[in-house]
mmCIF file of C-alpha atoms and ligand atoms in Angstrom:
data_model
loop_
_atom_site.group_PDB
_atom_site.id
_atom_site.type_symbol
_atom_site.label_atom_id
_atom_site.label_comp_id
_atom_site.label_asym_id
_atom_site.label_seq_id
_atom_site.Cartn_x
_atom_site.Cartn_y
_atom_site.Cartn_z
ATOM 1 C CA MET A 1 -10.832 13.510 6.871
ATOM 2 C CA LYS A 2 -13.593 12.291 4.525
ATOM 3 C CA ILE A 3 -13.459 10.600 1.134
ATOM 4 C CA GLY A 4 -16.916 10.815 -0.383
ATOM 5 C CA ALA A 5 -19.224 9.842 2.458
ATOM 6 C CA LEU A 6 -16.554 7.766 4.224
ATOM 7 C CA SER A 7 -14.934 9.267 7.336
ATOM 8 C CA LEU A 8 -11.404 8.086 8.065
ATOM 9 C CA PRO A 9 -10.458 7.903 11.752
ATOM 10 C CA THR A 10 -6.999 9.347 10.965
ATOM 11 C CA PRO A 11 -5.466 10.790 7.761
ATOM 12 C CA TYR A 12 -2.777 8.064 7.740
ATOM 13 C CA ILE A 13 -3.261 5.307 5.197
ATOM 14 C CA LEU A 14 -1.628 1.898 4.693
ATOM 15 C CA ALA A 15 -0.517 1.584 1.039
ATOM 16 C CA PRO A 16 -1.554 -1.343 -1.159
ATOM 17 C CA MET A 17 1.425 -3.666 -1.537
ATOM 18 C CA ALA A 18 1.253 -6.847 -3.585
ATOM 19 C CA ASP A 19 1.878 -10.017 -1.548
ATOM 20 C CA LEU A 20 2.243 -8.003 1.654
ATOM 21 C CA THR A 21 -0.902 -6.100 2.711
ATOM 22 C CA HIS A 22 -3.036 -9.219 3.150
ATOM 23 C CA ALA A 23 -5.594 -9.596 5.942
ATOM 24 C CA PRO A 24 -3.162 -10.904 8.621
ATOM 25 C CA PHE A 25 -0.733 -8.048 7.994
ATOM 26 C CA ARG A 26 -3.548 -5.509 8.143
ATOM 27 C CA ASP A 27 -4.701 -7.003 11.443
ATOM 28 C CA LEU A 28 -1.148 -6.728 12.743
ATOM 29 C CA VAL A 29 -1.150 -3.008 11.902
ATOM 30 C CA ALA A 30 -4.559 -2.694 13.581
ATOM 31 C CA GLU A 31 -3.283 -4.400 16.737
ATOM 32 C CA TRP A 32 -0.605 -1.734 16.946
ATOM 33 C CA GLY A 33 -3.182 1.016 17.101
ATOM 34 C CA GLY A 34 -4.219 1.052 13.499
ATOM 35 C CA CYS A 35 -4.337 3.498 10.643
ATOM 36 C CA GLY A 36 -7.043 5.536 8.907
ATOM 37 C CA LEU A 37 -7.620 3.203 5.941
ATOM 38 C CA TYR A 38 -6.300 -0.260 5.078
ATOM 39 C CA TYR A 39 -5.621 -1.191 1.471
ATOM 40 C CA THR A 40 -5.730 -4.736 0.147
ATOM 41 C CA GLU A 41 -3.035 -6.051 -2.119
ATOM 42 C CA MET A 42 -3.630 -5.155 -5.751
ATOM 43 C CA LEU A 43 -6.408 -7.424 -7.081
ATOM 44 C CA ASN A 44 -6.337 -8.564 -10.701
ATOM 45 C CA ALA A 45 -9.640 -7.547 -12.326
ATOM 46 C CA ARG A 46 -9.664 -10.587 -14.636
ATOM 47 C CA ILE A 47 -9.328 -13.013 -11.736
ATOM 48 C CA VAL A 48 -11.904 -11.302 -9.528
ATOM 49 C CA ALA A 49 -14.365 -10.962 -12.422
ATOM 50 C CA SER A 50 -14.076 -14.601 -13.453
ATOM 51 C CA SER A 51 -13.969 -16.368 -10.075
ATOM 52 C CA ASP A 52 -15.645 -16.264 -6.682
ATOM 53 C CA PRO A 53 -13.922 -13.558 -4.616
ATOM 54 C CA ALA A 54 -15.604 -14.837 -1.458
ATOM 55 C CA ARG A 55 -13.287 -17.868 -1.660
ATOM 56 C CA ASP A 56 -10.177 -15.984 -2.716
ATOM 57 C CA SER A 57 -7.617 -15.383 0.063
ATOM 58 C CA TYR A 58 -6.520 -12.159 -1.660
ATOM 59 C CA CYS A 59 -9.991 -10.713 -0.997
ATOM 60 C CA ALA A 60 -10.163 -11.951 2.591
ATOM 61 C CA VAL A 61 -10.389 -9.421 5.376
ATOM 62 C CA GLY A 62 -9.219 -9.369 8.947
ATOM 63 C CA THR A 63 -11.136 -8.784 12.142
ATOM 64 C CA LYS A 64 -9.813 -5.328 13.025
ATOM 65 C CA ASP A 65 -8.687 -3.781 9.717
ATOM 66 C CA THR A 66 -11.429 -1.224 9.113
ATOM 67 C CA PRO A 67 -12.184 0.892 7.130
ATOM 68 C CA ARG A 68 -10.931 -1.020 4.111
ATOM 69 C CA ALA A 69 -10.118 -0.195 0.495
ATOM 70 C CA ALA A 70 -9.992 -2.806 -2.274
ATOM 71 C CA GLN A 71 -7.633 -1.971 -5.117
ATOM 72 C CA VAL A 72 -8.218 -3.346 -8.599
ATOM 73 C CA VAL A 73 -5.805 -3.402 -11.535
ATOM 74 C CA GLY A 74 -6.777 -4.100 -15.147
ATOM 75 C CA ASP A 75 -7.555 -2.339 -18.419
ATOM 76 C CA ASP A 76 -10.847 -3.668 -19.751
ATOM 77 C CA PRO A 77 -13.682 -1.371 -18.635
ATOM 78 C CA ALA A 78 -16.320 -4.114 -18.493
ATOM 79 C CA VAL A 79 -14.032 -6.525 -16.644
ATOM 80 C CA VAL A 80 -12.900 -3.875 -14.148
ATOM 81 C CA ALA A 81 -16.528 -2.860 -13.502
ATOM 82 C CA LYS A 82 -17.489 -6.514 -13.012
ATOM 83 C CA ALA A 83 -14.638 -6.941 -10.534
ATOM 84 C CA PHE A 84 -15.696 -3.857 -8.571
ATOM 85 C CA GLU A 85 -19.303 -5.020 -8.557
ATOM 86 C CA LYS A 86 -18.344 -8.432 -7.183
ATOM 87 C CA LEU A 87 -16.076 -6.930 -4.533
ATOM 88 C CA GLN A 88 -18.795 -4.515 -3.492
ATOM 89 C CA GLY A 89 -21.203 -7.465 -3.300
ATOM 90 C CA LEU A 90 -19.015 -9.067 -0.631
ATOM 91 C CA GLY A 91 -19.906 -6.215 1.726
ATOM 92 C CA ARG A 92 -16.355 -6.193 3.101
ATOM 93 C CA PHE A 93 -14.964 -2.989 1.611
ATOM 94 C CA ASP A 94 -15.729 0.670 2.293
ATOM 95 C CA LEU A 95 -13.902 2.223 -0.656
ATOM 96 C CA PHE A 96 -12.663 1.100 -4.082
ATOM 97 C CA ASP A 97 -9.461 2.085 -5.830
ATOM 98 C CA PHE A 98 -8.405 1.779 -9.445
ATOM 99 C CA ASN A 99 -4.671 1.309 -9.986
ATOM 100 C CA LEU A 100 -2.970 3.813 -12.304
ATOM 101 C CA GLY A 101 0.373 3.469 -10.589
ATOM 102 C CA CYS A 102 1.831 -0.021 -10.960
ATOM 103 C CA SER A 103 4.921 -0.014 -13.168
ATOM 104 C CA ARG A 104 6.346 -3.465 -12.531
ATOM 105 C CA GLY A 105 5.702 -7.115 -13.240
ATOM 106 C CA GLY A 106 2.639 -8.485 -15.009
ATOM 107 C CA PRO A 107 0.533 -5.308 -14.874
ATOM 108 C CA ALA A 108 3.355 -3.294 -16.496
ATOM 109 C CA ARG A 109 3.786 -5.937 -19.226
ATOM 110 C CA TYR A 110 0.052 -5.910 -19.978
ATOM 111 C CA GLY A 111 -0.011 -2.108 -20.190
ATOM 112 C CA TRP A 112 -2.072 -1.792 -17.003
ATOM 113 C CA GLY A 113 -1.410 0.474 -14.004
ATOM 114 C CA ALA A 114 0.718 3.545 -14.750
ATOM 115 C CA ALA A 115 0.905 2.655 -18.470
ATOM 116 C CA LEU A 116 -2.784 3.585 -18.744
ATOM 117 C CA LEU A 117 -1.862 7.225 -18.111
ATOM 118 C CA ASN A 118 -0.971 7.210 -21.844
ATOM 119 C CA TRP A 119 -4.550 6.196 -22.675
ATOM 120 C CA PRO A 120 -6.900 8.746 -21.092
ATOM 121 C CA ASP A 121 -9.913 7.679 -23.163
ATOM 122 C CA ARG A 122 -9.569 4.167 -21.874
ATOM 123 C CA VAL A 123 -9.287 5.426 -18.278
ATOM 124 C CA ARG A 124 -12.380 7.587 -18.733
ATOM 125 C CA GLU A 125 -14.401 4.583 -19.890
ATOM 126 C CA ILE A 126 -13.074 2.396 -17.048
ATOM 127 C CA LEU A 127 -14.028 5.031 -14.481
ATOM 128 C CA ARG A 128 -17.420 5.657 -16.115
ATOM 129 C CA GLN A 129 -18.335 1.982 -15.910
ATOM 130 C CA ALA A 130 -16.860 1.632 -12.415
ATOM 131 C CA ARG A 131 -18.816 4.643 -11.208
ATOM 132 C CA SER A 132 -22.028 3.216 -12.626
ATOM 133 C CA VAL A 133 -21.760 0.057 -10.488
ATOM 134 C CA LEU A 134 -20.235 1.503 -7.299
ATOM 135 C CA ARG A 135 -22.129 3.157 -4.460
ATOM 136 C CA ALA A 136 -19.015 3.535 -2.283
ATOM 137 C CA PRO A 137 -16.261 6.125 -2.876
ATOM 138 C CA LEU A 138 -14.040 5.599 -5.920
ATOM 139 C CA VAL A 139 -10.384 6.593 -5.729
ATOM 140 C CA VAL A 140 -7.483 6.321 -8.164
ATOM 141 C CA LYS A 141 -3.902 5.783 -7.113
ATOM 142 C CA MET A 142 -1.609 7.206 -9.752
ATOM 143 C CA ARG A 143 1.948 8.219 -10.483
ATOM 144 C CA ILE A 144 3.108 11.488 -12.007
ATOM 145 C CA PRO A 145 2.305 11.363 -15.740
ATOM 146 C CA GLU A 146 5.432 11.262 -17.922
ATOM 147 C CA GLY A 147 6.734 14.103 -20.056
ATOM 148 C CA GLU A 148 7.102 17.785 -19.477
ATOM 149 C CA GLY A 149 4.266 20.250 -19.367
ATOM 150 C CA ASN A 150 0.940 20.282 -17.622
ATOM 151 C CA GLY A 151 0.093 16.563 -17.652
ATOM 152 C CA LEU A 152 -0.519 16.605 -13.927
ATOM 153 C CA GLU A 153 -2.959 19.520 -14.102
ATOM 154 C CA LEU A 154 -4.715 17.928 -17.081
ATOM 155 C CA TRP A 155 -5.166 14.700 -15.145
ATOM 156 C CA ALA A 156 -6.516 16.609 -12.129
ATOM 157 C CA GLU A 157 -9.131 18.197 -14.369
ATOM 158 C CA ARG A 158 -10.042 14.904 -16.031
ATOM 159 C CA LEU A 159 -10.315 12.929 -12.817
ATOM 160 C CA ALA A 160 -12.521 15.570 -11.201
ATOM 161 C CA GLN A 161 -14.831 15.437 -14.248
ATOM 162 C CA TRP A 162 -14.856 11.660 -14.311
ATOM 163 C CA GLY A 163 -16.267 11.432 -10.818
ATOM 164 C CA VAL A 164 -13.460 10.123 -8.623
ATOM 165 C CA ASP A 165 -13.794 11.008 -4.935
ATOM 166 C CA ALA A 166 -10.072 11.343 -4.155
ATOM 167 C CA VAL A 167 -6.665 10.770 -5.715
ATOM 168 C CA VAL A 168 -3.622 9.125 -4.201
ATOM 169 C CA LEU A 169 -0.536 10.560 -5.872
ATOM 170 C CA HIS A 170 2.660 8.515 -5.632
ATOM 171 C CA ALA A 171 5.038 11.326 -6.457
ATOM 172 C CA ARG A 172 7.164 9.524 -9.023
ATOM 173 C CA SER A 173 6.724 8.800 -12.715
ATOM 174 C CA ARG A 174 6.472 5.331 -14.209
ATOM 175 C CA ARG A 175 10.119 5.328 -15.254
ATOM 176 C CA ASP A 176 11.381 6.563 -11.881
ATOM 177 C CA LEU A 177 10.569 3.218 -10.205
ATOM 178 C CA PHE A 178 12.269 3.724 -6.801
ATOM 179 C CA LYS A 179 15.445 5.067 -8.387
ATOM 180 C CA ARG A 180 14.898 8.713 -7.650
ATOM 181 C CA PRO A 181 13.391 10.447 -4.639
ATOM 182 C CA ALA A 182 9.693 11.173 -4.620
ATOM 183 C CA ARG A 183 8.885 14.676 -5.888
ATOM 184 C CA TRP A 184 6.637 16.070 -3.191
ATOM 185 C CA GLU A 185 6.303 19.339 -5.128
ATOM 186 C CA ALA A 186 4.128 17.399 -7.603
ATOM 187 C CA ILE A 187 1.702 16.631 -4.749
ATOM 188 C CA LYS A 188 1.541 20.334 -3.973
ATOM 189 C CA ARG A 189 0.859 21.177 -7.628
ATOM 190 C CA PHE A 190 -1.825 18.534 -7.865
ATOM 191 C CA LYS A 191 -3.477 19.650 -4.647
ATOM 192 C CA SER A 192 -3.593 23.249 -5.864
ATOM 193 C CA VAL A 193 -5.783 22.311 -8.840
ATOM 194 C CA PHE A 194 -7.806 19.325 -7.582
ATOM 195 C CA SER A 195 -10.807 20.195 -5.461
ATOM 196 C CA LYS A 196 -11.294 16.789 -3.821
ATOM 197 C CA PRO A 197 -9.056 15.084 -1.235
ATOM 198 C CA VAL A 198 -5.490 14.360 -2.266
ATOM 199 C CA VAL A 199 -3.482 11.652 -0.542
ATOM 200 C CA GLY A 200 0.278 12.183 -0.758
ATOM 201 C CA ASN A 201 2.556 9.170 -1.127
ATOM 202 C CA GLY A 202 6.249 8.501 -1.557
ATOM 203 C CA ASP A 203 9.269 8.381 0.756
ATOM 204 C CA VAL A 204 7.570 8.910 4.100
ATOM 205 C CA PHE A 205 10.175 7.285 6.313
ATOM 206 C CA SER A 206 9.254 8.703 9.730
ATOM 207 C CA PRO A 207 6.366 10.314 11.620
ATOM 208 C CA GLU A 208 8.105 13.641 11.051
ATOM 209 C CA ASP A 209 8.186 13.037 7.275
ATOM 210 C CA ALA A 210 4.433 12.407 7.303
ATOM 211 C CA LEU A 211 3.665 15.714 8.990
ATOM 212 C CA ASN A 212 6.184 17.517 6.772
ATOM 213 C CA MET A 213 4.507 16.106 3.683
ATOM 214 C CA MET A 214 1.108 17.329 4.870
ATOM 215 C CA ASP A 215 2.433 20.771 5.817
ATOM 216 C CA GLY A 216 4.588 21.217 2.748
ATOM 217 C CA THR A 217 2.134 20.031 0.105
ATOM 218 C CA GLY A 218 -1.266 20.720 1.675
ATOM 219 C CA CYS A 219 -2.321 17.118 1.013
ATOM 220 C CA ASP A 220 -5.279 15.863 3.052
ATOM 221 C CA ALA A 221 -3.802 12.513 4.046
ATOM 222 C CA VAL A 222 -0.570 10.556 3.795
ATOM 223 C CA MET A 223 -0.129 7.007 2.529
ATOM 224 C CA ILE A 224 2.772 4.933 3.840
ATOM 225 C CA GLY A 225 4.183 1.883 2.091
ATOM 226 C CA ARG A 226 7.683 0.533 2.739
ATOM 227 C CA ALA A 227 8.085 2.141 6.158
ATOM 228 C CA ALA A 228 4.922 0.321 7.304
ATOM 229 C CA LEU A 229 6.389 -3.006 6.153
ATOM 230 C CA MET A 230 9.541 -2.290 8.140
ATOM 231 C CA ARG A 231 7.556 -0.984 11.138
ATOM 232 C CA PRO A 232 3.890 -2.050 11.208
ATOM 233 C CA TRP A 233 3.604 0.093 14.355
ATOM 234 C CA ILE A 234 4.504 3.317 12.502
ATOM 235 C CA PHE A 235 0.898 4.533 12.435
ATOM 236 C CA ALA A 236 0.717 4.407 16.232
ATOM 237 C CA ASP A 237 4.003 6.334 16.390
ATOM 238 C CA LEU A 238 2.649 8.840 13.915
ATOM 239 C CA SER A 239 -0.581 9.473 15.830
ATOM 240 C CA HIS A 240 1.385 9.879 19.051
ATOM 241 C CA TYR A 241 3.867 12.226 17.420
ATOM 242 C CA ALA A 242 1.139 14.298 15.729
ATOM 243 C CA GLN A 243 -0.454 14.886 19.129
ATOM 244 C CA GLY A 244 2.822 16.301 20.426
ATOM 245 C CA GLY A 245 3.744 13.194 22.394
ATOM 246 C CA GLY A 246 7.056 12.408 20.658
ATOM 247 C CA VAL A 247 7.876 8.987 19.265
ATOM 248 C CA PRO A 248 7.273 6.113 21.714
ATOM 249 C CA GLU A 249 9.970 3.520 22.513
ATOM 250 C CA PRO A 250 10.062 0.926 19.720
ATOM 251 C CA PRO A 251 8.688 -2.556 20.378
ATOM 252 C CA ASP A 252 10.681 -5.795 20.287
ATOM 253 C CA ALA A 253 10.798 -6.537 16.547
ATOM 254 C CA GLY A 254 11.213 -10.264 17.313
ATOM 255 C CA ALA A 255 7.882 -10.286 19.144
ATOM 256 C CA VAL A 256 6.264 -8.470 16.201
ATOM 257 C CA VAL A 257 7.522 -11.201 13.855
ATOM 258 C CA ALA A 258 6.155 -13.893 16.177
ATOM 259 C CA ARG A 259 2.720 -12.252 16.223
ATOM 260 C CA TYR A 260 2.774 -11.892 12.442
ATOM 261 C CA ALA A 261 3.529 -15.621 12.154
ATOM 262 C CA GLU A 262 0.588 -16.486 14.422
ATOM 263 C CA LEU A 263 -1.700 -14.374 12.265
ATOM 264 C CA VAL A 264 -0.540 -15.823 8.929
ATOM 265 C CA ALA A 265 -0.647 -19.362 10.332
ATOM 266 C CA THR A 266 -4.358 -19.008 11.111
ATOM 267 C CA ARG A 267 -5.144 -17.826 7.560
ATOM 268 C CA PHE A 268 -2.776 -19.694 5.213
ATOM 269 C CA ASP A 269 -1.492 -23.239 4.809
ATOM 270 C CA GLU A 270 2.108 -23.896 5.929
ATOM 271 C CA HIS A 271 3.621 -23.339 2.497
ATOM 272 C CA GLU A 272 1.847 -20.026 1.950
ATOM 273 C CA ALA A 273 2.451 -18.922 5.555
ATOM 274 C CA VAL A 274 6.200 -19.494 5.097
ATOM 275 C CA ARG A 275 6.159 -17.584 1.806
ATOM 276 C CA ARG A 276 4.348 -14.668 3.431
ATOM 277 C CA LEU A 277 6.649 -14.684 6.473
ATOM 278 C CA ARG A 278 9.696 -14.540 4.188
ATOM 279 C CA LEU A 279 8.245 -11.565 2.353
ATOM 280 C CA PHE A 280 7.621 -9.716 5.614
ATOM 281 C CA ALA A 281 10.966 -10.747 7.134
ATOM 282 C CA PHE A 282 12.723 -9.209 4.131
ATOM 283 C CA TRP A 283 11.291 -5.847 5.210
ATOM 284 C CA ILE A 284 11.417 -5.960 9.007
ATOM 285 C CA CYS A 285 15.049 -7.164 8.928
ATOM 286 C CA GLN A 286 15.941 -3.985 7.035
ATOM 287 C CA ASN A 287 15.708 -2.100 10.329
ATOM 288 C CA PHE A 288 19.039 -3.606 11.333
ATOM 289 C CA SER A 289 22.594 -3.228 10.027
ATOM 290 C CA TYR A 290 22.991 -7.010 9.770
ATOM 291 C CA GLY A 291 19.442 -7.462 8.484
ATOM 292 C CA ALA A 292 20.493 -9.154 5.248
ATOM 293 C CA HIS A 293 22.357 -11.817 7.237
ATOM 294 C CA TYR A 294 19.346 -12.315 9.591
ATOM 295 C CA PHE A 295 16.993 -12.636 6.663
ATOM 296 C CA HIS A 296 19.081 -15.111 4.676
ATOM 297 C CA THR A 297 19.744 -17.243 7.749
ATOM 298 C CA ALA A 298 16.028 -17.332 8.626
ATOM 299 C CA CYS A 299 15.131 -18.328 5.064
ATOM 300 C CA ARG A 300 17.146 -21.556 5.521
ATOM 301 C CA ALA A 301 15.002 -22.634 8.510
ATOM 302 C CA PRO A 302 13.005 -25.836 7.823
ATOM 303 C CA ASP A 303 9.533 -24.585 8.765
ATOM 304 C CA LEU A 304 7.499 -21.592 9.893
ATOM 305 C CA TRP A 305 8.192 -21.857 13.620
ATOM 306 C CA ALA A 306 11.890 -22.544 13.157
ATOM 307 C CA MET A 307 12.020 -19.446 11.017
ATOM 308 C CA VAL A 308 10.258 -17.454 13.736
ATOM 309 C CA GLU A 309 12.701 -18.710 16.374
ATOM 310 C CA THR A 310 15.687 -17.788 14.193
ATOM 311 C CA LEU A 311 14.333 -14.306 13.608
ATOM 312 C CA ARG A 312 13.467 -13.831 17.277
ATOM 313 C CA GLY A 313 16.984 -14.854 18.204
ATOM 314 C CA PHE A 314 18.404 -12.088 16.038
ATOM 315 C CA LEU A 315 15.794 -9.338 16.273
ATOM 316 C CA SER A 316 14.913 -9.490 19.978
ATOM 317 C CA ARG A 317 18.547 -8.877 20.869
ATOM 318 C CA GLU A 318 18.631 -5.523 19.075
ATOM 319 C CA ARG A 319 16.931 -2.213 19.700
ATOM 320 C CA VAL A 320 15.052 -0.897 16.663
ATOM 321 C CA PRO A 321 16.992 2.237 15.612
ATOM 322 C CA ASP A 322 15.456 5.685 15.676
ATOM 323 C CA TYR A 323 13.602 6.985 12.624
ATOM 324 C CA PRO A 324 13.962 7.528 9.694
ATOM 325 C CA VAL A 325 13.807 4.016 8.283
ATOM 326 C CA ARG A 326 16.196 3.325 5.415
ATOM 327 C CA PRO A 327 14.798 0.648 3.112
ATOM 328 C CA PHE A 328 17.290 -1.177 0.835
ATOM 329 C CA LEU A 329 14.742 -1.026 -1.948
ATOM 330 C CA MET A 330 14.812 2.639 -2.837
HETATM 331 C C1 LIG B 1 6.592 -4.529 -2.317
HETATM 332 C C2 LIG B 1 5.709 -3.451 -2.875
HETATM 333 C C3 LIG B 1 4.503 -3.799 -3.465
HETATM 334 C C4 LIG B 1 3.675 -2.805 -3.995
HETATM 335 N N1 LIG B 1 2.455 -3.156 -4.521
HETATM 336 C C5 LIG B 1 1.595 -2.185 -4.938
HETATM 337 C C6 LIG B 1 0.268 -2.500 -5.331
HETATM 338 O O1 LIG B 1 -0.156 -3.661 -5.300
HETATM 339 N N2 LIG B 1 -0.536 -1.481 -5.746
HETATM 340 C C7 LIG B 1 -0.108 -0.172 -5.755
HETATM 341 O O2 LIG B 1 -0.871 0.725 -6.122
HETATM 342 N N3 LIG B 1 1.141 0.145 -5.361
HETATM 343 C C8 LIG B 1 1.979 -0.814 -4.923
HETATM 344 N N4 LIG B 1 3.210 -0.475 -4.441
HETATM 345 C C9 LIG B 1 3.569 0.949 -4.318
HETATM 346 C C10 LIG B 1 3.191 1.453 -2.923
HETATM 347 O O3 LIG B 1 1.793 1.377 -2.712
HETATM 348 C C11 LIG B 1 3.643 2.913 -2.743
HETATM 349 O O4 LIG B 1 3.015 3.705 -3.713
HETATM 350 C C12 LIG B 1 5.147 3.052 -2.899
HETATM 351 O O5 LIG B 1 5.841 2.048 -2.181
HETATM 352 C C13 LIG B 1 5.607 4.438 -2.416
HETATM 353 O O6 LIG B 1 5.314 4.625 -1.056
HETATM 354 P P1 LIG B 1 6.486 4.494 0.078
HETATM 355 O O7 LIG B 1 7.585 5.418 -0.338
HETATM 356 O O8 LIG B 1 5.794 4.901 1.336
HETATM 357 O O9 LIG B 1 6.945 3.074 0.051
HETATM 358 C C14 LIG B 1 4.068 -1.452 -3.942
HETATM 359 C C15 LIG B 1 5.288 -1.120 -3.352
HETATM 360 C C16 LIG B 1 6.100 -2.090 -2.808
HETATM 361 C C17 LIG B 1 7.407 -1.688 -2.164
#
């Protein structure tokens, strides 16, 4: 699987997830056998363009998380291009992504992310300026455009003309949020009219789902979000399964939490490490029927290591259930 000149070791990609896919988490995924491409958290173009990304923990990278994609969100063509140029200058990233998918929080309020799908001229100018500064592959991650008709086909045509090297399609519209299931048929439609690689995304909850998405839609690669937060080892399971080896026995989730804590503790101060552990614990606890109780109890622990011990006490006692994962946040 290639995007532009970049070869991915596997067609299985870790999704960008704000506050969660930081360098320590990506290294954790890598330690479990790794994926084909690791996305950063979404990076705010204004912040990257106006500060020194070399000193910004959001732009930090791990030791094993390669190849890497940096995702930028914003709406001002010059600012977005400046941000890409600075990120490229760090020499840490192999691919750059422009966010046309976010539909929550600050970016949604500013009219960034998926809202830009209503402003194609603006997107064209952003991509033109981005292309002019980038040597590495340029990708957009988008949602299904809103409204009936051929919006998806129109966007495929535009994006091919505007020089993107691949598209990640999260198969929901802006208004869907997570409230309705992903519409994989949209990935199939997009793939049938877009000549470059298409990465399918949305509701892959098991290794079997990933292969079904590829078979059913013809997409070239699969991106996994929530299931990778719940099971950072899912990419190893997926590679094993794709080679006909079945799904391996799950690891001890308590030990995975402990390793995550070690990794965040080496990169962040105590306060930030605790915040990041809470965010991860929210997801990994969702593997278990009493996960909400485990999570809330752990959040009352006085420090990072007490929190780890509490989580280990709960999680190491239980076997991780078989796939599919069932995230609360749907
Ligand atoms: C907590 C969380 C944070 C996310 N942050 C981002 C982000 O920063 N950029 C982005 O393009 N998508 C973001 N997404 C969307 C995911 O990348 C992905 O498109 C979505 O979760 C669907 O994939 P899944 O069904 O495998 O989870 C986020 C999703 C979640 C759950």
